[in-house]
Amino acid sequence: MTIDNYKFAGKKAIVRVDFNVPLNEEGKITDDTRIRGALPTLKKILADGGALIIMSHMGKPKGKVNAKFSLAQIKDAVAAALGTDVKFAPDCAKAADAAAALKPGEVLLLENLRFYPEEEGKPVGIDKEDPAYDEAKKAMKASQKEFAKTLASYADVYVNDAFGTAHRRHASTAVIADYFDADNKMLGYLMEKEVKAVDNVLSDIKRPFTAIMGGSKVSTKIGIIENLMEKVDNLILCGGMTYTFAKAQGGKIGQSICEDDKLALALDIIEKAKAKGVNLVLATDCVAGDAFSNDANTKVCPVNDIPDGWEGLDIGPDTMKLFADAIKGAKTILWNGPAGVFEFDNFAVGSRAVADAIVEATANGAFSLVGGGDSVACVNKFGLADKVSYVSTGGGALLEAIEGKVLPGIAAIRGE
Ligand code: AMP
């Protein structure tokens, strides 16, 4: 079943969206990309004459009610985006009456699902080492089912349009699907687009394929790095990972970020790339700062010869050229993670150079997929989001999909 061939008229649709938007101190939305991302699905259901029950999580309230993470704060923004009134259910598990009262064209927003520990289904207040943990987990899984059943009871049809959480088997992202038959559950437009973008990268690879992996640590990206090694022609590793590689090869890295327990892993990655004929591109020079600050003094130095008291915070000019060459000739590009501490304008130059090269390659016909919170923040910061082929809303979900893992949120709909 797809959102296009389902007849929503007279039906109540419960839609899982990702409205986990960033808020400032006053509770105002600072980036509404995620709300805008869900609009095509929500508007289609309303235009068809359906009633909408919208559910989402926000932040990490850890199973407890916490006003700081209340979705009441975004109700008006959702109403403005949809161009219609939005009712609010202050307790997502006690919204049966509000849902029953909904008329076609009306919208009900449920309070943050993660105010209930059942949403994530992890037992609270008990350590994994505790002998009673397994029992607690079993009990929690049972109450997670009940919670999902309650949510399901509000509606005739379930739509999952929250790609950002598709890699989690949560009550609202996967378990709930068990309470709808195959004809009454489907992916939303955003999910369909995300799945297609990943398919584009994985199933029909136009070569050369260049992947750029940045960010702070090797440890959080190792799964995807190993997996990409099977697929790419050029693998650029940058950001904080650079210094683990430099140190592993005997370099002097000053105060740069480094995972000392991952030095052997770094050498192993270098060997694997060689064995597989993958062109592994590592930074050669960096812009180092004498403090972790935008106002630090800077100097350009080789990544393997950084003076004490200095830390590599961005890629240097030689590296920018090296990376740009590997990017500009590519026909498929995946970018996850910044090349430097892009949050500081003075150290965002390298990430900008990466983004510019991707934009140029895209203009020359490459398919470019940018995903993962920080690289998305980068392209948005540089105003280049509409000059790459696809900007994914998923961080972890995108990486797991590219690793070839089956995402529970998608499997639950497809009955896999
Ligand atoms: P991740 O969450 O692993 O994707 O890492 C993203 C973070 O890595 C961003 O906040 C960057 O500021 C940070 N980062 C990138 N390069 C460096 C670096 N050379 N030193 C410290 N942090 C970095």
CSV table of C-alpha atoms and ligand atoms in Angstrom, one decimal:
chain,number,residue,atom,x,y,z
A,1,MET,CA,0.0,0.0,0.0
A,2,THR,CA,1.3,3.5,-0.7
A,3,ILE,CA,0.1,6.9,0.4
A,4,ASP,CA,-0.9,7.7,-3.2
A,5,ASN,CA,-3.3,4.8,-3.7
A,6,TYR,CA,-4.9,4.8,-0.3
A,7,LYS,CA,-8.3,6.4,0.1
A,8,PHE,CA,-8.0,8.5,3.3
A,9,ALA,CA,-11.5,10.1,3.0
A,10,GLY,CA,-13.4,9.5,6.2
A,11,LYS,CA,-10.5,7.7,7.8
A,12,LYS,CA,-8.5,8.6,10.8
A,13,ALA,CA,-4.7,8.3,10.1
A,14,ILE,CA,-2.1,8.1,12.8
A,15,VAL,CA,1.2,9.4,11.4
A,16,ARG,CA,4.6,9.0,13.1
A,17,VAL,CA,6.6,12.0,12.1
A,18,ASP,CA,10.0,13.3,13.3
A,19,PHE,CA,9.2,16.7,14.9
A,20,ASN,CA,12.3,16.5,17.0
A,21,VAL,CA,13.2,20.1,16.0
A,22,PRO,CA,15.8,22.2,17.8
A,23,LEU,CA,14.4,24.8,20.1
A,24,ASN,CA,16.1,27.9,21.6
A,25,GLU,CA,16.0,29.0,25.3
A,26,GLU,CA,12.5,30.6,24.7
A,27,GLY,CA,11.1,27.3,23.2
A,28,LYS,CA,11.1,28.8,19.7
A,29,ILE,CA,12.0,26.5,16.7
A,30,THR,CA,15.4,27.4,15.3
A,31,ASP,CA,15.3,25.0,12.3
A,32,ASP,CA,11.9,23.7,11.0
A,33,THR,CA,13.4,21.4,8.3
A,34,ARG,CA,11.8,18.4,9.9
A,35,ILE,CA,8.3,19.9,10.1
A,36,ARG,CA,8.5,21.0,6.4
A,37,GLY,CA,9.8,17.5,5.5
A,38,ALA,CA,6.6,15.9,6.8
A,39,LEU,CA,4.1,18.3,5.2
A,40,PRO,CA,3.6,16.5,1.9
A,41,THR,CA,2.3,13.4,3.7
A,42,LEU,CA,0.2,15.4,6.2
A,43,LYS,CA,-1.3,17.6,3.6
A,44,LYS,CA,-2.2,14.8,1.3
A,45,ILE,CA,-4.2,13.0,4.0
A,46,LEU,CA,-6.1,16.2,4.9
A,47,ALA,CA,-6.7,17.0,1.2
A,48,ASP,CA,-8.1,13.5,0.8
A,49,GLY,CA,-10.6,14.2,3.6
A,50,GLY,CA,-8.9,12.2,6.3
A,51,ALA,CA,-8.4,13.2,9.9
A,52,LEU,CA,-4.9,13.4,11.2
A,53,ILE,CA,-3.4,12.2,14.5
A,54,ILE,CA,0.2,13.3,14.6
A,55,MET,CA,2.7,11.7,16.9
A,56,SER,CA,6.4,12.3,17.5
A,57,HIS,CA,9.2,12.3,20.1
A,58,MET,CA,11.3,15.3,21.0
A,59,GLY,CA,14.6,15.2,22.8
A,60,LYS,CA,15.5,12.7,25.4
A,61,PRO,CA,13.1,13.0,28.3
A,62,LYS,CA,14.0,9.4,29.3
A,63,GLY,CA,10.4,8.2,29.9
A,64,LYS,CA,9.4,11.1,32.2
A,65,VAL,CA,7.1,14.1,31.7
A,66,ASN,CA,9.3,17.1,31.2
A,67,ALA,CA,7.9,20.5,30.0
A,68,LYS,CA,11.2,21.3,28.3
A,69,PHE,CA,10.4,18.6,25.7
A,70,SER,CA,6.7,19.2,25.4
A,71,LEU,CA,5.3,19.2,21.9
A,72,ALA,CA,2.8,21.9,23.0
A,73,GLN,CA,5.7,24.3,22.2
A,74,ILE,CA,5.5,23.5,18.5
A,75,LYS,CA,1.7,23.2,18.2
A,76,ASP,CA,1.3,26.7,16.7
A,77,ALA,CA,4.1,26.2,14.3
A,78,VAL,CA,2.6,22.9,13.1
A,79,ALA,CA,-0.8,24.7,12.7
A,80,ALA,CA,0.8,27.5,10.7
A,81,ALA,CA,2.7,25.0,8.5
A,82,LEU,CA,-0.5,23.0,7.8
A,83,GLY,CA,-2.6,26.1,7.5
A,84,THR,CA,-5.3,24.7,9.8
A,85,ASP,CA,-6.1,24.5,13.5
A,86,VAL,CA,-4.3,21.8,15.5
A,87,LYS,CA,-5.8,20.3,18.7
A,88,PHE,CA,-3.4,19.0,21.4
A,89,ALA,CA,-3.6,15.8,23.5
A,90,PRO,CA,-1.5,16.5,26.6
A,91,ASP,CA,-1.1,12.7,27.3
A,92,CYS,CA,-0.4,10.6,24.3
A,93,ALA,CA,-1.6,7.4,26.0
A,94,LYS,CA,-5.0,8.9,27.0
A,95,ALA,CA,-6.1,10.5,23.8
A,96,ALA,CA,-8.8,8.1,22.8
A,97,ASP,CA,-11.7,10.6,23.3
A,98,ALA,CA,-9.9,13.4,21.5
A,99,ALA,CA,-9.1,11.0,18.6
A,100,ALA,CA,-12.7,9.7,18.5
A,101,ALA,CA,-14.0,13.3,18.3
A,102,LEU,CA,-11.9,14.2,15.3
A,103,LYS,CA,-13.8,15.1,12.1
A,104,PRO,CA,-12.5,14.8,8.6
A,105,GLY,CA,-9.9,17.5,8.0
A,106,GLU,CA,-9.1,18.0,11.7
A,107,VAL,CA,-5.7,17.5,13.3
A,108,LEU,CA,-4.7,16.2,16.7
A,109,LEU,CA,-1.1,16.5,17.9
A,110,LEU,CA,-0.2,14.0,20.6
A,111,GLU,CA,2.2,14.9,23.4
A,112,ASN,CA,5.8,13.6,23.3
A,113,LEU,CA,5.8,9.8,23.0
A,114,ARG,CA,9.0,9.5,25.0
A,115,PHE,CA,7.3,10.8,28.1
A,116,TYR,CA,6.5,7.1,28.4
A,117,PRO,CA,9.4,4.7,28.7
A,118,GLU,CA,7.3,2.2,26.7
A,119,GLU,CA,8.0,4.2,23.6
A,120,GLU,CA,11.6,3.2,23.5
A,121,GLY,CA,10.9,-0.1,25.4
A,122,LYS,CA,14.0,0.1,27.6
A,123,PRO,CA,13.5,-0.7,31.3
A,124,VAL,CA,14.2,2.3,33.4
A,125,GLY,CA,16.0,2.6,36.7
A,126,ILE,CA,17.7,-0.8,36.4
A,127,ASP,CA,21.3,-1.5,35.4
A,128,LYS,CA,22.1,-4.0,32.6
A,129,GLU,CA,24.3,-5.9,35.0
A,130,ASP,CA,21.5,-6.3,37.5
A,131,PRO,CA,20.3,-10.0,37.7
A,132,ALA,CA,16.7,-8.8,37.5
A,133,TYR,CA,17.4,-6.9,34.2
A,134,ASP,CA,16.1,-9.6,31.9
A,135,GLU,CA,12.9,-9.9,33.7
A,136,ALA,CA,12.5,-6.1,33.7
A,137,LYS,CA,13.1,-6.1,30.0
A,138,LYS,CA,10.5,-8.7,29.4
A,139,ALA,CA,8.0,-6.8,31.4
A,140,MET,CA,8.8,-3.6,29.5
A,141,LYS,CA,8.4,-5.3,26.1
A,142,ALA,CA,5.0,-6.5,27.2
A,143,SER,CA,3.9,-3.0,28.3
A,144,GLN,CA,5.5,-1.6,25.1
A,145,LYS,CA,3.0,-3.7,23.2
A,146,GLU,CA,0.1,-2.4,25.2
A,147,PHE,CA,1.3,1.2,24.7
A,148,ALA,CA,1.6,0.6,20.9
A,149,LYS,CA,-1.9,-1.0,20.9
A,150,THR,CA,-3.4,2.0,22.6
A,151,LEU,CA,-1.9,4.3,20.0
A,152,ALA,CA,-3.1,2.1,17.2
A,153,SER,CA,-6.6,2.1,18.7
A,154,TYR,CA,-7.0,5.8,17.8
A,155,ALA,CA,-6.9,5.3,14.1
A,156,ASP,CA,-7.9,3.3,11.0
A,157,VAL,CA,-4.6,3.6,9.2
A,158,TYR,CA,-0.9,4.0,10.2
A,159,VAL,CA,1.6,6.0,8.3
A,160,ASN,CA,5.3,6.1,9.2
A,161,ASP,CA,7.1,9.2,7.9
A,162,ALA,CA,9.8,9.4,10.5
A,163,PHE,CA,13.0,8.3,8.8
A,164,GLY,CA,15.2,9.7,11.6
A,165,THR,CA,13.9,7.0,13.9
A,166,ALA,CA,13.3,4.2,11.4
A,167,HIS,CA,16.4,2.3,12.7
A,168,ARG,CA,14.7,1.9,16.1
A,169,ARG,CA,12.2,-0.7,17.0
A,170,HIS,CA,10.1,1.7,19.1
A,171,ALA,CA,6.4,1.5,19.9
A,172,SER,CA,5.4,4.2,17.5
A,173,THR,CA,7.9,3.4,14.8
A,174,ALA,CA,7.5,-0.4,14.5
A,175,VAL,CA,5.6,-2.2,17.2
A,176,ILE,CA,2.4,-0.3,16.3
A,177,ALA,CA,2.4,-1.7,12.8
A,178,ASP,CA,1.5,-5.1,14.2
A,179,TYR,CA,-2.0,-3.7,15.0
A,180,PHE,CA,-2.8,-2.8,11.4
A,181,ASP,CA,-3.3,-5.1,8.5
A,182,ALA,CA,-1.2,-4.8,5.4
A,183,ASP,CA,-3.8,-2.7,3.6
A,184,ASN,CA,-3.8,-0.1,6.4
A,185,LYS,CA,-0.2,0.7,6.9
A,186,MET,CA,2.3,2.4,4.7
A,187,LEU,CA,5.4,4.6,4.4
A,188,GLY,CA,4.9,8.4,4.0
A,189,TYR,CA,6.4,10.4,1.2
A,190,LEU,CA,9.5,11.5,3.1
A,191,MET,CA,10.3,7.9,4.0
A,192,GLU,CA,9.7,6.8,0.4
A,193,LYS,CA,12.1,9.6,-0.8
A,194,GLU,CA,14.8,8.6,1.8
A,195,VAL,CA,14.6,4.9,0.8
A,196,LYS,CA,14.9,5.8,-2.9
A,197,ALA,CA,17.9,8.1,-2.2
A,198,VAL,CA,19.7,5.2,-0.4
A,199,ASP,CA,18.7,2.8,-3.2
A,200,ASN,CA,20.1,5.3,-5.7
A,201,VAL,CA,23.5,5.2,-3.9
A,202,LEU,CA,23.6,1.5,-3.3
A,203,SER,CA,21.9,-0.3,-6.1
A,204,ASP,CA,22.8,1.7,-9.1
A,205,ILE,CA,26.3,3.0,-8.4
A,206,LYS,CA,27.6,5.3,-11.1
A,207,ARG,CA,31.4,5.3,-10.8
A,208,PRO,CA,33.6,6.6,-9.5
A,209,PHE,CA,31.9,6.5,-6.1
A,210,THR,CA,33.5,8.9,-3.5
A,211,ALA,CA,32.4,8.7,0.2
A,212,ILE,CA,33.5,11.5,2.6
A,213,MET,CA,33.3,10.5,6.2
A,214,GLY,CA,34.1,13.1,8.8
A,215,GLY,CA,33.1,13.9,12.4
A,216,SER,CA,34.9,13.4,15.6
A,217,LYS,CA,35.5,9.7,16.1
A,218,VAL,CA,36.5,6.6,14.2
A,219,SER,CA,34.7,4.4,16.8
A,220,THR,CA,31.2,5.6,15.9
A,221,LYS,CA,31.7,5.3,12.2
A,222,ILE,CA,33.7,2.0,11.9
A,223,GLY,CA,30.7,-0.1,10.8
A,224,ILE,CA,29.9,2.2,7.9
A,225,ILE,CA,33.6,2.7,7.0
A,226,GLU,CA,34.1,-1.1,6.7
A,227,ASN,CA,30.9,-1.4,4.8
A,228,LEU,CA,31.8,1.4,2.4
A,229,MET,CA,35.1,-0.1,1.7
A,230,GLU,CA,33.3,-2.8,-0.2
A,231,LYS,CA,31.5,-0.3,-2.4
A,232,VAL,CA,33.5,2.9,-3.0
A,233,ASP,CA,36.4,3.9,-5.3
A,234,ASN,CA,37.6,6.8,-3.1
A,235,LEU,CA,37.1,6.9,0.7
A,236,ILE,CA,37.9,10.3,2.2
A,237,LEU,CA,38.3,10.2,6.0
A,238,CYS,CA,38.5,13.6,7.7
A,239,GLY,CA,37.5,15.6,10.8
A,240,GLY,CA,38.7,14.4,14.2
A,241,MET,CA,39.4,10.9,12.9
A,242,THR,CA,42.4,12.3,11.0
A,243,TYR,CA,44.5,12.4,14.1
A,244,THR,CA,43.9,8.9,15.2
A,245,PHE,CA,45.2,7.9,11.7
A,246,ALA,CA,48.2,10.3,12.0
A,247,LYS,CA,49.2,9.0,15.4
A,248,ALA,CA,48.8,5.4,14.4
A,249,GLN,CA,51.3,6.0,11.6
A,250,GLY,CA,53.8,7.5,14.0
A,251,GLY,CA,52.8,11.2,13.7
A,252,LYS,CA,53.1,13.9,16.3
A,253,ILE,CA,49.6,15.3,16.8
A,254,GLY,CA,49.9,17.8,19.7
A,255,GLN,CA,46.6,18.2,21.6
A,256,SER,CA,44.4,17.0,18.6
A,257,ILE,CA,41.5,14.8,19.4
A,258,CYS,CA,42.5,11.1,19.2
A,259,GLU,CA,41.2,7.7,20.2
A,260,ASP,CA,44.2,6.0,21.6
A,261,ASP,CA,42.4,2.7,21.7
A,262,LYS,CA,41.7,2.8,18.0
A,263,LEU,CA,45.2,3.1,16.7
A,264,ALA,CA,45.4,-0.5,15.6
A,265,LEU,CA,42.0,-0.2,14.0
A,266,ALA,CA,43.2,2.8,12.0
A,267,LEU,CA,46.2,0.8,10.7
A,268,ASP,CA,43.8,-2.1,9.9
A,269,ILE,CA,41.6,0.3,7.8
A,270,ILE,CA,44.6,1.5,5.9
A,271,GLU,CA,45.6,-2.1,5.1
A,272,LYS,CA,42.1,-3.2,4.2
A,273,ALA,CA,41.8,-0.3,1.8
A,274,LYS,CA,45.0,-1.3,0.1
A,275,ALA,CA,43.9,-4.9,-0.2
A,276,LYS,CA,40.6,-3.9,-1.7
A,277,GLY,CA,42.1,-1.4,-4.1
A,278,VAL,CA,40.1,1.5,-2.5
A,279,ASN,CA,41.8,4.9,-2.8
A,280,LEU,CA,41.9,5.9,0.9
A,281,VAL,CA,42.4,9.7,1.1
A,282,LEU,CA,43.6,11.1,4.4
A,283,ALA,CA,44.4,14.7,5.2
A,284,THR,CA,48.0,15.7,4.8
A,285,ASP,CA,47.9,19.1,6.4
A,286,CYS,CA,45.7,20.9,8.9
A,287,VAL,CA,44.8,24.2,10.4
A,288,ALA,CA,45.7,23.9,14.0
A,289,GLY,CA,44.6,26.2,16.8
A,290,ASP,CA,46.2,26.9,20.2
A,291,ALA,CA,42.8,26.4,21.9
A,292,PHE,CA,39.5,24.8,21.1
A,293,SER,CA,37.9,28.1,20.2
A,294,ASN,CA,36.9,30.2,17.2
A,295,ASP,CA,39.3,32.9,18.4
A,296,ALA,CA,42.4,30.6,18.8
A,297,ASN,CA,45.6,31.5,17.0
A,298,THR,CA,46.1,29.4,14.0
A,299,LYS,CA,48.8,27.8,12.0
A,300,VAL,CA,48.9,25.4,9.0
A,301,CYS,CA,51.0,22.3,9.7
A,302,PRO,CA,51.4,18.7,8.5
A,303,VAL,CA,49.0,16.4,10.3
A,304,ASN,CA,51.9,14.3,11.5
A,305,ASP,CA,53.9,17.3,12.9
A,306,ILE,CA,51.6,19.3,15.1
A,307,PRO,CA,53.4,21.2,17.9
A,308,ASP,CA,52.6,20.6,21.6
A,309,GLY,CA,49.8,22.9,22.8
A,310,TRP,CA,48.2,23.0,19.3
A,311,GLU,CA,45.3,20.9,17.9
A,312,GLY,CA,44.2,20.2,14.4
A,313,LEU,CA,40.7,21.8,14.0
A,314,ASP,CA,40.3,21.9,10.2
A,315,ILE,CA,41.9,20.5,7.1
A,316,GLY,CA,44.7,22.6,5.5
A,317,PRO,CA,44.9,24.0,1.9
A,318,ASP,CA,46.8,21.0,0.4
A,319,THR,CA,44.2,18.6,1.8
A,320,MET,CA,41.3,20.8,0.5
A,321,LYS,CA,42.8,20.4,-3.0
A,322,LEU,CA,43.4,16.7,-2.5
A,323,PHE,CA,39.8,16.1,-1.3
A,324,ALA,CA,38.3,18.3,-4.0
A,325,ASP,CA,40.1,16.3,-6.7
A,326,ALA,CA,38.6,13.0,-5.4
A,327,ILE,CA,35.2,14.6,-5.2
A,328,LYS,CA,35.0,16.5,-8.4
A,329,GLY,CA,35.6,13.5,-10.6
A,330,ALA,CA,33.0,11.4,-8.8
A,331,LYS,CA,29.6,10.3,-10.2
A,332,THR,CA,28.2,9.1,-6.9
A,333,ILE,CA,28.9,10.9,-3.6
A,334,LEU,CA,28.0,10.3,0.0
A,335,TRP,CA,28.9,12.9,2.7
A,336,ASN,CA,28.6,12.2,6.4
A,337,GLY,CA,30.4,14.3,8.9
A,338,PRO,CA,32.2,17.6,8.7
A,339,ALA,CA,35.9,18.0,7.8
A,340,GLY,CA,36.6,20.2,10.8
A,341,VAL,CA,35.0,22.0,13.7
A,342,PHE,CA,32.6,23.7,11.4
A,343,GLU,CA,30.6,25.3,14.2
A,344,PHE,CA,33.5,27.7,14.6
A,345,ASP,CA,33.5,29.9,11.4
A,346,ASN,CA,37.3,30.1,11.4
A,347,PHE,CA,37.5,26.3,11.1
A,348,ALA,CA,34.6,25.8,8.7
A,349,VAL,CA,36.7,26.6,5.6
A,350,GLY,CA,37.6,22.9,5.0
A,351,SER,CA,34.0,21.7,5.3
A,352,ARG,CA,33.0,24.5,3.0
A,353,ALA,CA,35.6,23.4,0.4
A,354,VAL,CA,34.2,19.8,0.6
A,355,ALA,CA,30.6,21.2,0.2
A,356,ASP,CA,31.7,23.3,-2.8
A,357,ALA,CA,33.4,20.4,-4.5
A,358,ILE,CA,30.2,18.3,-4.0
A,359,VAL,CA,28.1,21.0,-5.5
A,360,GLU,CA,30.4,21.2,-8.5
A,361,ALA,CA,30.3,17.5,-9.0
A,362,THR,CA,26.5,17.5,-8.7
A,363,ALA,CA,26.3,20.3,-11.3
A,364,ASN,CA,28.3,18.0,-13.6
A,365,GLY,CA,25.8,15.1,-13.2
A,366,ALA,CA,26.9,13.3,-10.0
A,367,PHE,CA,24.3,12.0,-7.6
A,368,SER,CA,25.2,13.4,-4.1
A,369,LEU,CA,23.6,12.3,-0.9
A,370,VAL,CA,24.4,14.3,2.3
A,371,GLY,CA,23.2,12.9,5.6
A,372,GLY,CA,23.9,12.9,9.3
A,373,GLY,CA,23.0,15.8,11.5
A,374,ASP,CA,26.3,17.7,11.2
A,375,SER,CA,26.8,17.5,7.5
A,376,VAL,CA,23.2,18.6,7.0
A,377,ALA,CA,23.9,21.5,9.4
A,378,CYS,CA,27.0,22.3,7.2
A,379,VAL,CA,25.2,22.5,3.9
A,380,ASN,CA,22.4,24.5,5.5
A,381,LYS,CA,25.0,26.9,7.1
A,382,PHE,CA,26.6,27.4,3.6
A,383,GLY,CA,23.2,27.7,1.9
A,384,LEU,CA,24.0,24.8,-0.4
A,385,ALA,CA,21.2,22.4,0.5
A,386,ASP,CA,19.4,22.8,-2.8
A,387,LYS,CA,22.6,22.3,-4.8
A,388,VAL,CA,23.2,18.7,-3.8
A,389,SER,CA,21.0,15.8,-5.0
A,390,TYR,CA,19.5,14.8,-1.7
A,391,VAL,CA,19.8,15.9,1.9
A,392,SER,CA,18.7,13.1,4.2
A,393,THR,CA,16.8,13.8,7.4
A,394,GLY,CA,18.3,10.7,9.0
A,395,GLY,CA,21.6,10.4,10.8
A,396,GLY,CA,21.9,7.0,12.4
A,397,ALA,CA,19.0,5.7,10.2
A,398,LEU,CA,20.8,6.7,7.0
A,399,LEU,CA,24.1,5.2,8.1
A,400,GLU,CA,22.4,1.9,9.0
A,401,ALA,CA,20.5,1.8,5.7
A,402,ILE,CA,23.8,2.4,3.8
A,403,GLU,CA,25.4,-0.3,5.9
A,404,GLY,CA,22.8,-2.6,4.4
A,405,LYS,CA,20.9,-3.2,7.6
A,406,VAL,CA,17.1,-3.7,7.5
A,407,LEU,CA,15.5,-0.7,9.3
A,408,PRO,CA,12.8,-2.0,11.7
A,409,GLY,CA,10.5,1.0,10.9
A,410,ILE,CA,10.5,-0.1,7.2
A,411,ALA,CA,10.4,-3.8,7.9
A,412,ALA,CA,7.4,-3.4,10.1
A,413,ILE,CA,5.4,-1.8,7.3
A,414,ARG,CA,6.5,-4.2,4.7
A,415,GLY,CA,5.9,-7.2,6.9
A,416,GLU,CA,9.5,-8.4,6.6
B,1,AMP,P1,30.1,13.2,14.8
B,1,AMP,O1,29.0,13.5,15.7
B,1,AMP,O2,31.0,12.1,15.1
B,1,AMP,O3,29.7,13.2,13.3
B,1,AMP,O4,31.1,14.5,14.8
B,1,AMP,C1,30.7,15.8,14.5
B,1,AMP,C2,31.5,16.7,15.3
B,1,AMP,O5,32.9,16.5,15.0
B,1,AMP,C3,31.3,18.2,15.0
B,1,AMP,O6,30.7,18.8,16.1
B,1,AMP,C4,32.7,18.8,14.7
B,1,AMP,O7,32.9,20.0,15.4
B,1,AMP,C5,33.6,17.7,15.3
B,1,AMP,N1,34.9,17.7,14.7
B,1,AMP,C6,35.3,17.7,13.4
B,1,AMP,N2,36.6,17.8,13.2
B,1,AMP,C7,37.1,17.9,14.5
B,1,AMP,C8,38.5,18.1,15.0
B,1,AMP,N3,39.5,18.2,14.1
B,1,AMP,N4,38.6,18.2,16.3
B,1,AMP,C9,37.6,18.1,17.1
B,1,AMP,N5,36.3,17.9,16.7
B,1,AMP,C10,36.1,17.9,15.4
